[in-house]
Amino acid sequence: MKNELSIYIHWPFCKTKCPYCDFNSHENDSIDHDIWQEAYLREIDLYGEMIANKKVKTIFFGGGTPSLMRPHTVDAILTKIASKTDVSDEVEITLEANPNSIERESFYSFKQAGINRVSIGVQSFKDENLKFLGRSHSYQDAVKAIDIACSVFSNYSFDLIYALPNQTVNEWEKELSFALQYIAHHISCYQLTIEKGTQFFTEHRRKAFCLPNEEISASMYELTHNILKTRAIHQYEVSNYAKDGFECKHNMVYWKLGDYIGIGPGAHGRYETNDVVYSCINCYSPSKWRESLKNGKLPIQSKKMVTNEEQRVEKLVMGLRLNEGININTIQNKPVAEKLVNEGFLTCNKDMLATTLKGRLVLNAILSDILGPIA
Ligand SMILES: C[S@@+](CC[C@H](N)C(=O)[O-])C[C@H]1O[C@@H](n2cnc3c(N)ncnc32)[C@H](O)[C@@H]1O
Ligand code: SF4
């Protein structure tokens, strides 16, 4: 719907930087929470008119580690949003949380502030894996965090990372089977990716560790799909699984190219005004972001129009991540689509093309087949 809006709020700080993570997150022990709260409120104020007549459907506090924010700051941000625009009665408001003790003890205060969904970064139920991933929590901390989330929120999710060095299919199967008892509504399972600029990137390059080969990670991926399916937790996106009705509404807005604004350092936004679609990115540096707001300016580092052709490609790239797929008319190269259907990488049902499990394993190759040189 044209006047619907989502809001992403980025908190750029973490207690420690994980060796695999390339998100805009920084270690910082001396945050002046009053100053930071003021900056977020100012950024929302500066959006003023643009968000005035919208219906806010989802709000997502991501990071970094937003569970390190003061619940008071979250409360102030949500109150400010509500004073500027219309927030839907059914709004989904998610907060990403780490399972450390201080953060999980704040769950109730976050709920009081308006959060109605948490997404917990469990990453693994094995201490050995957590150590490799540089996490500062144990698997028991994660279990406690889930228990508290379960008693406080009527909707929660957690993240796991698999395809770790030396992990076998059997080990992942055991871990995921153990995880089943804790999945109430939603889970994200990510294959470990080695991102440029991270500590793991350097270590992987000098062969300090090796990732499982493609065949093993493909088996793990299929196994994830199959195990979760037995509990009616269906895959609705490449790495996301939910019981019916518990798909993350905020992420669906990204994948379905809805309108959202990004608040906070490095946050992205994409929205339509006067029939033109814009995509914009905030300054990544927390200090530059704050400086800009101090000067009364929106801290946008780049803003560009998204052309019709770019929108078509985005639709395709995002749509093929989702179970429901895309309308065949989005695709110009129909013979290639037909070939991919015949080879079992895509299905075609009532003009809707969607990737099969086999197709999702090679999604990038499929996109480059369909899009040619653009991808
Ligand atoms: C912004 S991070 C998480 C928020 C929170 N700070 C945490 O770490 O729990 C979102 C999720 O992305 C996943 N993730 C981040 N980097 C990854 C990587 N290189 N490979 C696979 N998953 C990754 C993790 O599962 C993480 O929980
Ligand atoms: S994975 Fe989470 S806790 Fe670790 S550095 Fe990234 S955002 Fe911070």
GROMACS .gro file of C-alpha atoms and ligand atoms in nm:
model
  410
    1MET     CA    1   0.000   0.000   0.000
    2LYS     CA    2   0.125   0.341  -0.099
    3ASN     CA    3   0.120   0.513   0.238
    4GLU     CA    4   0.266   0.223   0.437
    5LEU     CA    5   0.606   0.279   0.588
    6SER     CA    6   0.864   0.075   0.777
    7ILE     CA    7   1.140   0.218   0.991
    8TYR     CA    8   1.484   0.067   1.047
    9ILE     CA    9   1.687   0.198   1.341
   10HIS     CA   10   2.056   0.111   1.355
   11TRP     CA   11   2.251   0.098   1.683
   12PRO     CA   12   2.617   0.078   1.581
   13PHE     CA   13   2.782  -0.049   1.899
   14CYS     CA   14   2.874  -0.391   2.036
   15LYS     CA   15   3.067  -0.505   2.340
   16THR     CA   16   3.320  -0.680   2.119
   17LYS     CA   17   3.354  -0.719   1.743
   18CYS     CA   18   3.292  -1.075   1.622
   19PRO     CA   19   3.556  -1.200   1.377
   20TYR     CA   20   3.305  -1.288   1.103
   21CYS     CA   21   3.092  -0.973   1.115
   22ASP     CA   22   3.100  -0.696   0.856
   23PHE     CA   23   2.797  -0.505   0.987
   24ASN     CA   24   2.845  -0.140   1.082
   25SER     CA   25   2.931  -0.220   1.442
   26HIS     CA   26   3.198  -0.076   1.666
   27GLU     CA   27   3.334  -0.156   2.010
   28ASN     CA   28   3.259   0.124   2.252
   29ASP     CA   29   3.245   0.115   2.632
   30SER     CA   30   3.181   0.481   2.694
   31ILE     CA   31   2.858   0.576   2.527
   32ASP     CA   32   2.680   0.886   2.645
   33HIS     CA   33   2.328   0.752   2.613
   34ASP     CA   34   2.163   1.092   2.658
   35ILE     CA   35   2.356   1.237   2.364
   36TRP     CA   36   2.279   0.935   2.146
   37GLN     CA   37   1.912   0.942   2.234
   38GLU     CA   38   1.896   1.308   2.141
   39ALA     CA   39   2.058   1.237   1.803
   40TYR     CA   40   1.806   0.965   1.713
   41LEU     CA   41   1.516   1.190   1.810
   42ARG     CA   42   1.659   1.471   1.600
   43GLU     CA   43   1.692   1.249   1.295
   44ILE     CA   44   1.328   1.143   1.325
   45ASP     CA   45   1.228   1.508   1.364
   46LEU     CA   46   1.415   1.596   1.046
   47TYR     CA   47   1.208   1.344   0.850
   48GLY     CA   48   0.907   1.554   0.961
   49GLU     CA   49   0.670   1.609   0.666
   50MET     CA   50   0.795   1.308   0.474
   51ILE     CA   51   0.660   1.062   0.728
   52ALA     CA   52   0.365   1.268   0.846
   53ASN     CA   53   0.082   1.092   0.665
   54LYS     CA   54   0.211   0.739   0.671
   55LYS     CA   55   0.095   0.423   0.838
   56VAL     CA   56   0.391   0.262   1.012
   57LYS     CA   57   0.361  -0.116   0.985
   58THR     CA   58   0.700  -0.231   1.114
   59ILE     CA   59   0.992  -0.094   1.313
   60PHE     CA   60   1.320  -0.282   1.347
   61PHE     CA   61   1.602  -0.203   1.590
   62GLY     CA   62   1.910  -0.368   1.436
   63GLY     CA   63   2.281  -0.341   1.481
   64GLY     CA   64   2.532  -0.369   1.616
   65THR     CA   65   2.373  -0.474   1.939
   66PRO     CA   66   2.057  -0.272   1.999
   67SER     CA   67   1.987  -0.470   2.316
   68LEU     CA   68   2.270  -0.256   2.459
   69MET     CA   69   2.052   0.053   2.415
   70ARG     CA   70   1.878   0.186   2.722
   71PRO     CA   71   1.513   0.075   2.720
   72HIS     CA   72   1.451   0.442   2.796
   73THR     CA   73   1.606   0.538   2.459
   74VAL     CA   74   1.392   0.280   2.277
   75ASP     CA   75   1.087   0.420   2.454
   76ALA     CA   76   1.179   0.779   2.358
   77ILE     CA   77   1.234   0.680   1.993
   78LEU     CA   78   0.901   0.499   1.971
   79THR     CA   79   0.722   0.786   2.141
   80LYS     CA   80   0.880   1.030   1.895
   81ILE     CA   81   0.775   0.817   1.596
   82ALA     CA   82   0.420   0.801   1.728
   83SER     CA   83   0.416   1.180   1.766
   84LYS     CA   84   0.519   1.228   1.401
   85THR     CA   85   0.310   0.973   1.217
   86ASP     CA   86   0.040   0.712   1.247
   87VAL     CA   87   0.160   0.382   1.391
   88SER     CA   88  -0.054   0.082   1.306
   89ASP     CA   89  -0.226  -0.096   1.596
   90GLU     CA   90  -0.073  -0.420   1.466
   91VAL     CA   91   0.275  -0.278   1.429
   92GLU     CA   92   0.560  -0.533   1.453
   93ILE     CA   93   0.848  -0.386   1.656
   94THR     CA   94   1.158  -0.606   1.662
   95LEU     CA   95   1.478  -0.569   1.859
   96GLU     CA   96   1.791  -0.772   1.787
   97ALA     CA   97   1.938  -0.900   2.112
   98ASN     CA   98   2.255  -1.074   2.221
   99PRO     CA   99   2.207  -1.348   2.482
  100ASN     CA  100   2.440  -1.195   2.743
  101SER     CA  101   2.301  -1.156   3.091
  102ILE     CA  102   2.258  -0.779   3.105
  103GLU     CA  103   2.073  -0.774   2.776
  104ARG     CA  104   1.835  -1.057   2.853
  105GLU     CA  105   1.756  -0.902   3.190
  106SER     CA  106   1.633  -0.595   3.006
  107PHE     CA  107   1.379  -0.788   2.796
  108TYR     CA  108   1.090  -0.692   3.021
  109SER     CA  109   1.183  -0.322   3.014
  110PHE     CA  110   1.210  -0.338   2.634
  111LYS     CA  111   0.862  -0.484   2.624
  112GLN     CA  112   0.736  -0.198   2.843
  113ALA     CA  113   0.898   0.041   2.594
  114GLY     CA  114   0.696  -0.111   2.308
  115ILE     CA  115   0.909  -0.393   2.165
  116ASN     CA  116   0.687  -0.690   2.073
  117ARG     CA  117   0.938  -0.921   1.902
  118VAL     CA  118   1.302  -1.008   1.975
  119SER     CA  119   1.552  -1.174   1.749
  120ILE     CA  120   1.828  -1.336   1.954
  121GLY     CA  121   2.179  -1.395   1.817
  122VAL     CA  122   2.227  -1.747   1.954
  123GLN     CA  123   2.460  -1.851   1.667
  124SER     CA  124   2.525  -2.199   1.812
  125PHE     CA  125   2.420  -2.434   2.089
  126LYS     CA  126   2.777  -2.564   2.120
  127ASP     CA  127   3.029  -2.375   2.334
  128GLU     CA  128   3.314  -2.490   2.110
  129ASN     CA  129   3.147  -2.323   1.810
  130LEU     CA  130   3.064  -2.010   2.008
  131LYS     CA  131   3.431  -1.983   2.102
  132PHE     CA  132   3.537  -2.014   1.738
  133LEU     CA  133   3.282  -1.745   1.644
  134GLY     CA  134   3.430  -1.515   1.911
  135ARG     CA  135   3.101  -1.488   2.098
  136SER     CA  136   3.106  -1.375   2.459
  137HIS     CA  137   2.815  -1.596   2.567
  138SER     CA  138   2.779  -1.968   2.639
  139TYR     CA  139   2.510  -2.197   2.503
  140GLN     CA  140   2.349  -2.190   2.848
  141ASP     CA  141   2.330  -1.810   2.830
  142ALA     CA  142   2.147  -1.854   2.500
  143VAL     CA  143   1.903  -2.103   2.650
  144LYS     CA  144   1.833  -1.861   2.937
  145ALA     CA  145   1.779  -1.574   2.693
  146ILE     CA  146   1.531  -1.785   2.493
  147ASP     CA  147   1.348  -1.887   2.812
  148ILE     CA  148   1.310  -1.523   2.914
  149ALA     CA  149   1.209  -1.417   2.561
  150CYS     CA  150   0.949  -1.693   2.562
  151SER     CA  151   0.797  -1.572   2.889
  152VAL     CA  152   0.806  -1.202   2.798
  153PHE     CA  153   0.722  -1.188   2.425
  154SER     CA  154   0.452  -1.355   2.222
  155ASN     CA  155   0.683  -1.357   1.920
  156TYR     CA  156   1.055  -1.428   1.913
  157SER     CA  157   1.319  -1.564   1.680
  158PHE     CA  158   1.680  -1.668   1.704
  159ASP     CA  159   1.974  -1.696   1.465
  160LEU     CA  160   2.206  -1.990   1.413
  161ILE     CA  161   2.518  -2.004   1.197
  162TYR     CA  162   2.622  -2.333   1.036
  163ALA     CA  163   2.873  -2.469   0.782
  164LEU     CA  164   3.153  -2.389   1.026
  165PRO     CA  165   3.508  -2.524   0.971
  166ASN     CA  166   3.521  -2.900   1.034
  167GLN     CA  167   3.150  -2.915   1.116
  168THR     CA  168   2.999  -3.235   0.979
  169VAL     CA  169   2.646  -3.280   0.846
  170ASN     CA  170   2.581  -3.509   1.140
  171GLU     CA  171   2.692  -3.248   1.393
  172TRP     CA  172   2.470  -2.983   1.236
  173GLU     CA  173   2.179  -3.227   1.237
  174LYS     CA  174   2.230  -3.286   1.612
  175GLU     CA  175   2.255  -2.915   1.684
  176LEU     CA  176   1.947  -2.826   1.484
  177SER     CA  177   1.751  -3.114   1.638
  178PHE     CA  178   1.848  -2.979   1.982
  179ALA     CA  179   1.739  -2.631   1.872
  180LEU     CA  180   1.391  -2.757   1.777
  181GLN     CA  181   1.273  -2.753   2.139
  182TYR     CA  182   1.338  -2.378   2.153
  183ILE     CA  183   1.181  -2.269   1.825
  184ALA     CA  184   0.840  -2.122   1.895
  185HIS     CA  185   0.775  -1.909   1.587
  186HIS     CA  186   1.074  -1.826   1.373
  187ILE     CA  187   1.438  -1.911   1.316
  188SER     CA  188   1.709  -1.779   1.084
  189CYS     CA  189   1.983  -2.025   0.983
  190TYR     CA  190   2.279  -1.866   0.806
  191GLN     CA  191   2.570  -2.041   0.642
  192LEU     CA  192   2.894  -1.886   0.766
  193THR     CA  193   3.010  -1.641   0.500
  194ILE     CA  194   3.356  -1.498   0.489
  195GLU     CA  195   3.313  -1.126   0.443
  196LYS     CA  196   3.585  -0.895   0.313
  197GLY     CA  197   3.747  -0.678   0.578
  198THR     CA  198   3.674  -0.914   0.868
  199GLN     CA  199   3.924  -1.098   1.086
  200PHE     CA  200   3.797  -1.427   0.939
  201PHE     CA  201   3.870  -1.299   0.589
  202THR     CA  202   4.241  -1.259   0.674
  203GLU     CA  203   4.257  -1.589   0.862
  204HIS     CA  204   4.076  -1.778   0.587
  205ARG     CA  205   4.309  -1.633   0.325
  206ARG     CA  206   4.613  -1.753   0.512
  207LYS     CA  207   4.443  -2.092   0.547
  208ALA     CA  208   4.412  -2.079   0.927
  209PHE     CA  209   4.086  -2.270   0.871
  210CYS     CA  210   3.888  -2.418   0.582
  211LEU     CA  211   3.513  -2.413   0.529
  212PRO     CA  212   3.317  -2.730   0.448
  213ASN     CA  213   3.308  -2.795   0.074
  214GLU     CA  214   3.004  -2.710  -0.141
  215GLU     CA  215   2.865  -3.060  -0.127
  216ILE     CA  216   2.868  -3.064   0.254
  217SER     CA  217   2.716  -2.718   0.288
  218ALA     CA  218   2.448  -2.809   0.032
  219SER     CA  219   2.360  -3.118   0.238
  220MET     CA  220   2.340  -2.903   0.551
  221TYR     CA  221   2.110  -2.660   0.372
  222GLU     CA  222   1.877  -2.936   0.254
  223LEU     CA  223   1.880  -3.094   0.597
  224THR     CA  224   1.783  -2.762   0.758
  225HIS     CA  225   1.485  -2.731   0.527
  226ASN     CA  226   1.377  -3.091   0.584
  227ILE     CA  227   1.417  -3.101   0.963
  228LEU     CA  228   1.229  -2.774   1.014
  229LYS     CA  229   0.954  -2.884   0.776
  230THR     CA  230   0.876  -3.181   1.001
  231ARG     CA  231   0.772  -2.925   1.267
  232ALA     CA  232   0.565  -2.711   1.030
  233ILE     CA  233   0.836  -2.447   1.030
  234HIS     CA  234   0.852  -2.362   0.662
  235GLN     CA  235   1.123  -2.190   0.469
  236TYR     CA  236   0.991  -1.859   0.333
  237GLU     CA  237   1.322  -1.704   0.231
  238VAL     CA  238   1.673  -1.837   0.164
  239SER     CA  239   1.778  -1.835   0.533
  240ASN     CA  240   1.448  -1.775   0.712
  241TYR     CA  241   1.195  -2.023   0.846
  242ALA     CA  242   0.868  -1.964   1.031
  243LYS     CA  243   0.542  -2.113   1.141
  244ASP     CA  244   0.252  -1.984   0.933
  245GLY     CA  245   0.180  -1.621   1.015
  246PHE     CA  246   0.512  -1.561   1.193
  247GLU     CA  247   0.723  -1.457   0.893
  248CYS     CA  248   0.918  -1.142   0.985
  249LYS     CA  249   0.701  -0.862   0.848
  250HIS     CA  250   0.985  -0.611   0.848
  251ASN     CA  251   1.217  -0.825   0.638
  252MET     CA  252   0.928  -0.899   0.401
  253VAL     CA  253   0.908  -0.524   0.338
  254TYR     CA  254   1.272  -0.529   0.217
  255TRP     CA  255   1.220  -0.834   0.000
  256LYS     CA  256   0.895  -0.703  -0.147
  257LEU     CA  257   1.043  -0.357  -0.209
  258GLY     CA  258   0.814  -0.169   0.025
  259ASP     CA  259   0.897   0.177   0.160
  260TYR     CA  260   1.127   0.218   0.458
  261ILE     CA  261   1.348   0.485   0.605
  262GLY     CA  262   1.675   0.418   0.784
  263ILE     CA  263   1.765   0.598   1.107
  264GLY     CA  264   2.112   0.573   1.264
  265PRO     CA  265   2.468   0.541   1.131
  266GLY     CA  266   2.491   0.351   0.802
  267ALA     CA  267   2.117   0.278   0.791
  268HIS     CA  268   1.966   0.230   0.444
  269GLY     CA  269   1.631   0.359   0.325
  270ARG     CA  270   1.420   0.309   0.013
  271TYR     CA  271   1.102   0.498  -0.046
  272GLU     CA  272   0.882   0.656  -0.308
  273THR     CA  273   0.794   1.026  -0.316
  274ASN     CA  274   0.603   1.193  -0.600
  275ASP     CA  275   0.619   0.870  -0.803
  276VAL     CA  276   0.999   0.857  -0.783
  277VAL     CA  277   1.174   0.579  -0.590
  278TYR     CA  278   1.485   0.681  -0.397
  279SER     CA  279   1.743   0.471  -0.220
  280CYS     CA  280   1.961   0.635   0.040
  281ILE     CA  281   2.238   0.548   0.279
  282ASN     CA  282   2.331   0.732   0.599
  283CYS     CA  283   2.692   0.819   0.690
  284TYR     CA  284   2.852   0.503   0.825
  285SER     CA  285   3.075   0.676   1.077
  286PRO     CA  286   2.891   0.722   1.410
  287SER     CA  287   3.072   1.053   1.472
  288LYS     CA  288   2.998   1.192   1.124
  289TRP     CA  289   2.636   1.085   1.160
  290ARG     CA  290   2.607   1.274   1.488
  291GLU     CA  291   2.795   1.575   1.355
  292SER     CA  292   2.550   1.610   1.069
  293LEU     CA  293   2.253   1.598   1.305
  294LYS     CA  294   2.416   1.854   1.534
  295ASN     CA  295   2.422   2.083   1.231
  296GLY     CA  296   2.053   2.020   1.172
  297LYS     CA  297   2.107   1.815   0.855
  298LEU     CA  298   1.981   1.467   0.769
  299PRO     CA  299   2.297   1.250   0.783
  300ILE     CA  300   2.249   1.107   0.434
  301GLN     CA  301   2.571   1.013   0.259
  302SER     CA  302   2.415   0.911  -0.072
  303LYS     CA  303   2.069   0.941  -0.222
  304LYS     CA  304   1.985   0.824  -0.570
  305MET     CA  305   1.683   0.766  -0.789
  306VAL     CA  306   1.609   0.403  -0.866
  307THR     CA  307   1.533   0.374  -1.238
  308ASN     CA  308   1.253   0.154  -1.373
  309GLU     CA  309   1.506  -0.096  -1.506
  310GLU     CA  310   1.682  -0.108  -1.168
  311GLN     CA  311   1.346  -0.167  -1.003
  312ARG     CA  312   1.274  -0.457  -1.237
  313VAL     CA  313   1.608  -0.617  -1.151
  314GLU     CA  314   1.556  -0.557  -0.777
  315LYS     CA  315   1.214  -0.720  -0.800
  316LEU     CA  316   1.367  -1.022  -0.960
  317VAL     CA  317   1.664  -1.052  -0.725
  318MET     CA  318   1.449  -1.009  -0.414
  319GLY     CA  319   1.152  -1.210  -0.543
  320LEU     CA  320   1.359  -1.518  -0.618
  321ARG     CA  321   1.476  -1.524  -0.255
  322LEU     CA  322   1.116  -1.573  -0.146
  323ASN     CA  323   0.902  -1.885  -0.159
  324GLU     CA  324   0.625  -1.706  -0.341
  325GLY     CA  325   0.862  -1.605  -0.623
  326ILE     CA  326   0.798  -1.351  -0.900
  327ASN     CA  327   0.561  -1.305  -1.188
  328ILE     CA  328   0.705  -1.451  -1.508
  329ASN     CA  329   0.650  -1.116  -1.682
  330THR     CA  330   0.929  -0.966  -1.471
  331ILE     CA  331   1.168  -1.181  -1.671
  332GLN     CA  332   1.278  -1.070  -2.015
  333ASN     CA  333   1.480  -1.379  -2.098
  334LYS     CA  334   1.193  -1.632  -2.097
  335PRO     CA  335   1.379  -1.915  -2.277
  336VAL     CA  336   1.643  -1.917  -1.999
  337ALA     CA  337   1.366  -1.926  -1.736
  338GLU     CA  338   1.208  -2.223  -1.918
  339LYS     CA  339   1.540  -2.404  -1.927
  340LEU     CA  340   1.586  -2.346  -1.552
  341VAL     CA  341   1.236  -2.484  -1.493
  342ASN     CA  342   1.315  -2.794  -1.703
  343GLU     CA  343   1.638  -2.847  -1.511
  344GLY     CA  344   1.457  -2.833  -1.176
  345PHE     CA  345   1.603  -2.502  -1.050
  346LEU     CA  346   1.276  -2.310  -1.081
  347THR     CA  347   0.908  -2.399  -1.067
  348CYS     CA  348   0.635  -2.221  -1.257
  349ASN     CA  349   0.286  -2.214  -1.113
  350LYS     CA  350   0.012  -1.984  -1.250
  351ASP     CA  351   0.269  -1.741  -1.395
  352MET     CA  352   0.464  -1.732  -1.067
  353LEU     CA  353   0.826  -1.843  -1.094
  354ALA     CA  354   0.997  -1.958  -0.775
  355THR     CA  355   1.327  -2.122  -0.690
  356THR     CA  356   1.325  -2.486  -0.583
  357LEU     CA  357   1.547  -2.602  -0.297
  358LYS     CA  358   1.800  -2.707  -0.560
  359GLY     CA  359   1.772  -2.359  -0.712
  360ARG     CA  360   1.826  -2.177  -0.384
  361LEU     CA  361   2.156  -2.354  -0.343
  362VAL     CA  362   2.282  -2.180  -0.656
  363LEU     CA  363   2.076  -1.863  -0.642
  364ASN     CA  364   2.356  -1.635  -0.760
  365ALA     CA  365   2.421  -1.852  -1.066
  366ILE     CA  366   2.048  -1.851  -1.146
  367LEU     CA  367   2.033  -1.473  -1.119
  368SER     CA  368   2.329  -1.429  -1.349
  369ASP     CA  369   2.173  -1.673  -1.601
  370ILE     CA  370   1.851  -1.474  -1.600
  371LEU     CA  371   1.996  -1.125  -1.581
  372GLY     CA  372   2.306  -1.175  -1.791
  373PRO     CA  373   2.579  -0.914  -1.752
  374ILE     CA  374   2.377  -0.694  -1.508
  375ALA     CA  375   2.426  -0.944  -1.224
  376LIG     C1  376   2.342  -0.781   1.291
  376LIG     S1  377   2.375  -0.942   1.329
  376LIG     C2  378   2.313  -0.970   1.489
  376LIG     C3  379   2.278  -0.897   1.593
  376LIG     C4  380   2.346  -0.922   1.724
  376LIG     N1  381   2.446  -0.823   1.740
  376LIG     C5  382   2.411  -1.057   1.738
  376LIG     O1  383   2.525  -1.072   1.696
  376LIG     O2  384   2.350  -1.144   1.796
  376LIG     C6  385   2.248  -1.038   1.249
  376LIG     C7  386   2.282  -1.184   1.228
  376LIG     O3  387   2.356  -1.200   1.110
  376LIG     C8  388   2.424  -1.323   1.115
  376LIG     N2  389   2.558  -1.301   1.058
  376LIG     C9  390   2.634  -1.191   1.069
  376LIG     N3  391   2.749  -1.207   0.999
  376LIG    C10  392   2.745  -1.331   0.944
  376LIG    C11  393   2.834  -1.407   0.862
  376LIG     N4  394   2.950  -1.358   0.823
  376LIG     N5  395   2.795  -1.531   0.823
  376LIG    C12  396   2.675  -1.580   0.860
  376LIG     N6  397   2.589  -1.515   0.939
  376LIG    C13  398   2.623  -1.391   0.981
  376LIG    C14  399   2.430  -1.367   1.260
  376LIG     O4  400   2.355  -1.484   1.277
  376LIG    C15  401   2.367  -1.251   1.333
  376LIG     O5  402   2.290  -1.292   1.442
  377SF4     S1  403   2.765  -1.029   1.505
  377SF4    FE1  404   2.643  -0.896   1.632
  377SF4     S2  405   2.763  -0.876   1.824
  377SF4    FE2  406   2.901  -0.956   1.673
  377SF4     S3  407   3.002  -0.773   1.592
  377SF4    FE3  408   2.830  -0.823   1.454
  377SF4     S4  409   2.663  -0.701   1.524
  377SF4    FE4  410   2.817  -0.706   1.691
   0.00000   0.00000   0.00000
